[in-house]
PDB file of C-alpha atoms in Angstrom:
ATOM      1  CA  MET C   1      -3.266 -29.848 -23.416  1.00  0.00           C
ATOM      2  CA  ARG C   2      -1.057 -27.096 -23.558  1.00  0.00           C
ATOM      3  CA  ARG C   3       0.370 -25.856 -20.012  1.00  0.00           C
ATOM      4  CA  PRO C   4      -0.375 -22.430 -18.599  1.00  0.00           C
ATOM      5  CA  SER C   5       2.320 -20.115 -19.109  1.00  0.00           C
ATOM      6  CA  PHE C   6       4.492 -18.495 -15.959  1.00  0.00           C
ATOM      7  CA  TRP C   7       1.738 -15.484 -16.051  1.00  0.00           C
ATOM      8  CA  GLN C   8      -1.300 -17.248 -16.417  1.00  0.00           C
ATOM      9  CA  SER C   9      -0.420 -19.574 -13.355  1.00  0.00           C
ATOM     10  CA  VAL C  10      -0.181 -16.700 -11.481  1.00  0.00           C
ATOM     11  CA  GLY C  11      -3.735 -15.234 -12.937  1.00  0.00           C
ATOM     12  CA  PHE C  12      -5.379 -18.332 -11.844  1.00  0.00           C
ATOM     13  CA  ALA C  13      -3.416 -17.927  -8.495  1.00  0.00           C
ATOM     14  CA  TRP C  14      -4.908 -14.369  -7.764  1.00  0.00           C
ATOM     15  CA  ARG C  15      -8.065 -15.500  -9.073  1.00  0.00           C
ATOM     16  CA  GLY C  16      -8.500 -18.204  -6.346  1.00  0.00           C
ATOM     17  CA  ILE C  17      -7.661 -15.106  -3.795  1.00  0.00           C
ATOM     18  CA  VAL C  18      -9.628 -12.548  -5.086  1.00  0.00           C
ATOM     19  CA  HIS C  19     -12.614 -15.305  -4.964  1.00  0.00           C
ATOM     20  CA  THR C  20     -11.915 -16.784  -1.438  1.00  0.00           C
ATOM     21  CA  VAL C  21     -11.678 -13.269  -0.314  1.00  0.00           C
ATOM     22  CA  ARG C  22     -14.853 -12.241  -1.369  1.00  0.00           C
ATOM     23  CA  THR C  23     -16.648 -15.638  -0.524  1.00  0.00           C
ATOM     24  CA  GLN C  24     -15.767 -16.597   3.004  1.00  0.00           C
ATOM     25  CA  ARG C  25     -15.777 -14.453   6.135  1.00  0.00           C
ATOM     26  CA  ASN C  26     -12.408 -15.586   7.820  1.00  0.00           C
ATOM     27  CA  PRO C  27     -10.368 -15.002   5.005  1.00  0.00           C
ATOM     28  CA  ARG C  28     -11.851 -11.158   4.303  1.00  0.00           C
ATOM     29  CA  ILE C  29     -11.422 -10.516   8.815  1.00  0.00           C
ATOM     30  CA  HIS C  30      -7.632 -11.933   8.000  1.00  0.00           C
ATOM     31  CA  VAL C  31      -7.156  -9.381   5.318  1.00  0.00           C
ATOM     32  CA  MET C  32      -8.768  -6.741   7.032  1.00  0.00           C
ATOM     33  CA  ALA C  33      -6.512  -7.785  10.238  1.00  0.00           C
ATOM     34  CA  LEU C  34      -2.941  -7.293   7.898  1.00  0.00           C
ATOM     35  CA  VAL C  35      -4.532  -4.111   6.634  1.00  0.00           C
ATOM     36  CA  LEU C  36      -4.548  -2.544  10.436  1.00  0.00           C
ATOM     37  CA  VAL C  37      -0.709  -4.627  11.447  1.00  0.00           C
ATOM     38  CA  LEU C  38       0.726  -2.808   7.945  1.00  0.00           C
ATOM     39  CA  LEU C  39      -0.694   0.996   9.051  1.00  0.00           C
ATOM     40  CA  ALA C  40       0.570  -0.417  12.695  1.00  0.00           C
ATOM     41  CA  GLY C  41       3.852  -1.079  10.979  1.00  0.00           C
ATOM     42  CA  LEU C  42       4.201   2.585   9.151  1.00  0.00           C
ATOM     43  CA  VAL C  43       2.990   4.005  12.493  1.00  0.00           C
ATOM     44  CA  CYS C  44       5.475   2.207  14.847  1.00  0.00           C
ATOM     45  CA  GLY C  45       8.310   2.626  12.522  1.00  0.00           C
ATOM     46  CA  LEU C  46       9.439  -1.176  12.126  1.00  0.00           C
ATOM     47  CA  THR C  47      12.605  -1.862  11.347  1.00  0.00           C
ATOM     48  CA  PRO C  48      13.313  -4.062   8.230  1.00  0.00           C
ATOM     49  CA  GLN C  49      14.058  -7.339  10.521  1.00  0.00           C
ATOM     50  CA  GLU C  50      10.412  -6.675  12.306  1.00  0.00           C
ATOM     51  CA  TRP C  51       8.931  -5.817   9.114  1.00  0.00           C
ATOM     52  CA  ALA C  52      10.254  -9.662   8.187  1.00  0.00           C
ATOM     53  CA  LEU C  53       8.670 -11.538  10.980  1.00  0.00           C
ATOM     54  CA  VAL C  54       5.070  -9.385  10.384  1.00  0.00           C
ATOM     55  CA  LEU C  55       5.494 -10.289   6.541  1.00  0.00           C
ATOM     56  CA  LEU C  56       6.470 -13.822   7.429  1.00  0.00           C
ATOM     57  CA  VAL C  57       3.591 -14.777   9.636  1.00  0.00           C
ATOM     58  CA  SER C  58       1.202 -12.645   7.809  1.00  0.00           C
ATOM     59  CA  GLY C  59       1.843 -15.374   4.624  1.00  0.00           C
ATOM     60  CA  PHE C  60       1.378 -18.082   6.887  1.00  0.00           C
ATOM     61  CA  VAL C  61      -2.183 -16.939   8.186  1.00  0.00           C
ATOM     62  CA  LEU C  62      -3.388 -16.448   4.563  1.00  0.00           C
ATOM     63  CA  SER C  63      -1.820 -19.247   3.243  1.00  0.00           C
ATOM     64  CA  ALA C  64      -3.249 -21.478   5.968  1.00  0.00           C
ATOM     65  CA  GLU C  65      -6.673 -19.125   4.942  1.00  0.00           C
ATOM     66  CA  LEU C  66      -6.660 -20.654   1.297  1.00  0.00           C
ATOM     67  CA  PHE C  67      -5.920 -23.883   1.965  1.00  0.00           C
ATOM     68  CA  ASN C  68      -8.498 -24.248   4.452  1.00  0.00           C
ATOM     69  CA  SER C  69     -10.891 -23.093   2.091  1.00  0.00           C
ATOM     70  CA  ALA C  70      -9.680 -24.930  -0.791  1.00  0.00           C
ATOM     71  CA  LEU C  71      -9.555 -27.812   1.062  1.00  0.00           C
ATOM     72  CA  GLU C  72     -13.398 -26.805   2.269  1.00  0.00           C
ATOM     73  CA  GLU C  73     -14.931 -26.055  -0.911  1.00  0.00           C
ATOM     74  CA  LEU C  74     -13.333 -29.234  -2.824  1.00  0.00           C
ATOM     75  CA  ALA C  75     -14.751 -31.620   0.419  1.00  0.00           C
ATOM     76  CA  ASP C  76     -18.127 -30.292   0.516  1.00  0.00           C
ATOM     77  CA  ARG C  77     -18.154 -30.870  -3.813  1.00  0.00           C
ATOM     78  CA  VAL C  78     -17.291 -34.349  -3.388  1.00  0.00           C
ATOM     79  CA  GLU C  79     -19.379 -34.497  -0.185  1.00  0.00           C
ATOM     80  CA  PRO C  80     -22.714 -32.337  -0.247  1.00  0.00           C
ATOM     81  CA  ASP C  81     -24.408 -34.274   2.810  1.00  0.00           C
ATOM     82  CA  PHE C  82     -22.353 -34.874   6.394  1.00  0.00           C
ATOM     83  CA  ASP C  83     -19.399 -37.167   6.509  1.00  0.00           C
ATOM     84  CA  PRO C  84     -17.271 -38.175   9.846  1.00  0.00           C
ATOM     85  CA  HIS C  85     -14.251 -37.992   7.824  1.00  0.00           C
ATOM     86  CA  ILE C  86     -14.853 -34.977   6.058  1.00  0.00           C
ATOM     87  CA  MET C  87     -15.964 -33.240   9.297  1.00  0.00           C
ATOM     88  CA  ARG C  88     -12.271 -34.202  10.846  1.00  0.00           C
ATOM     89  CA  ALA C  89      -9.874 -33.317   7.261  1.00  0.00           C
ATOM     90  CA  LYS C  90     -11.917 -29.928   7.572  1.00  0.00           C
ATOM     91  CA  ASP C  91     -11.582 -29.426  11.923  1.00  0.00           C
ATOM     92  CA  ALA C  92      -7.678 -30.462  10.638  1.00  0.00           C
ATOM     93  CA  ALA C  93      -7.202 -27.725   8.039  1.00  0.00           C
ATOM     94  CA  ALA C  94      -8.956 -25.312  10.413  1.00  0.00           C
ATOM     95  CA  GLY C  95      -7.135 -26.374  12.657  1.00  0.00           C
ATOM     96  CA  GLY C  96      -3.588 -25.269  11.198  1.00  0.00           C
ATOM     97  CA  VAL C  97      -5.977 -21.515  10.372  1.00  0.00           C
ATOM     98  CA  LEU C  98      -5.707 -21.392  14.099  1.00  0.00           C
ATOM     99  CA  VAL C  99      -2.009 -22.650  14.734  1.00  0.00           C
ATOM    100  CA  ALA C 100      -0.769 -20.149  12.239  1.00  0.00           C
ATOM    101  CA  ALA C 101      -3.062 -17.338  13.734  1.00  0.00           C
ATOM    102  CA  ILE C 102      -2.427 -17.952  17.120  1.00  0.00           C
ATOM    103  CA  THR C 103       1.384 -17.783  15.910  1.00  0.00           C
ATOM    104  CA  ALA C 104       1.254 -14.677  14.187  1.00  0.00           C
ATOM    105  CA  VAL C 105      -0.423 -13.469  17.390  1.00  0.00           C
ATOM    106  CA  GLY C 106       2.775 -14.006  19.570  1.00  0.00           C
ATOM    107  CA  VAL C 107       4.780 -12.699  16.924  1.00  0.00           C
ATOM    108  CA  GLY C 108       2.895  -9.395  16.621  1.00  0.00           C
ATOM    109  CA  LEU C 109       3.132  -8.737  20.231  1.00  0.00           C
ATOM    110  CA  MET C 110       6.717  -9.217  20.227  1.00  0.00           C
ATOM    111  CA  VAL C 111       7.348  -7.288  17.233  1.00  0.00           C
ATOM    112  CA  PHE C 112       4.708  -4.661  18.584  1.00  0.00           C
ATOM    113  CA  GLY C 113       4.798  -4.901  22.259  1.00  0.00           C
ATOM    114  CA  PRO C 114       7.692  -2.703  22.891  1.00  0.00           C
ATOM    115  CA  HIS C 115       7.107  -0.094  20.510  1.00  0.00           C
ATOM    116  CA  ILE C 116       3.400   0.429  21.925  1.00  0.00           C
ATOM    117  CA  LEU C 117       5.254   0.565  25.158  1.00  0.00           C
ATOM    118  CA  ARG C 118       7.744   2.981  24.501  1.00  0.00           C
ATOM    119  CA  MET C 119       4.365   5.195  22.765  1.00  0.00           C
ATOM    120  CA  LEU C 120       2.959   4.901  26.492  1.00  0.00           C
ATOM    121  CA  GLY C 121       6.391   6.270  27.760  1.00  0.00           C
ATOM    122  CA  ILE C 122       6.444   3.523  29.399  1.00  0.00           C
ATOM    123  CA  GLY C 123       9.373   0.804  28.053  1.00  0.00           C
ATOM    124  CA  PRO C 124      12.830   1.628  27.361  1.00  0.00           C
ATOM    125  CA  ASP C 125      13.993   4.052  24.761  1.00  0.00           C
TER     126      ASP C 125
END
C-alpha cells in the first residue's frame, strides 16, 4: 500500500476536523467559543504574546476535543454495548477536555481581564 502524500494527510486531518465539528455538539461549542475569543482579541487589541497564549490554549482545547471524539467513536464501534472499561476510558478522555477547557478559561481571564477592566475604566492604563 502506498503511503499518502503530505497534502493527502493534511486533507485527511481536515476531513476529520470537519466531520467532528459537524457531528458532535461539544466541538461545535468550542469552535463557537474560539470565534468569540478571536473577535474579543481583535476588540481588545491583544499583544503578540497574548495572542500566542490565546492560540496555544485554544489549540490545546480543540486538540483534546478531537482526541476525545476519536476515542469515543472508536470505542462505540468496538463495543456498542455498555462496558465499564470503555466507560472509564471515555470518562478519562472527557476529563482531558475538561482540564484543557479549565486551563483555557484561566488563561483567558489572565489575558482578557486587564483589557476588560481598562475598558470599564477601573484598570491601570
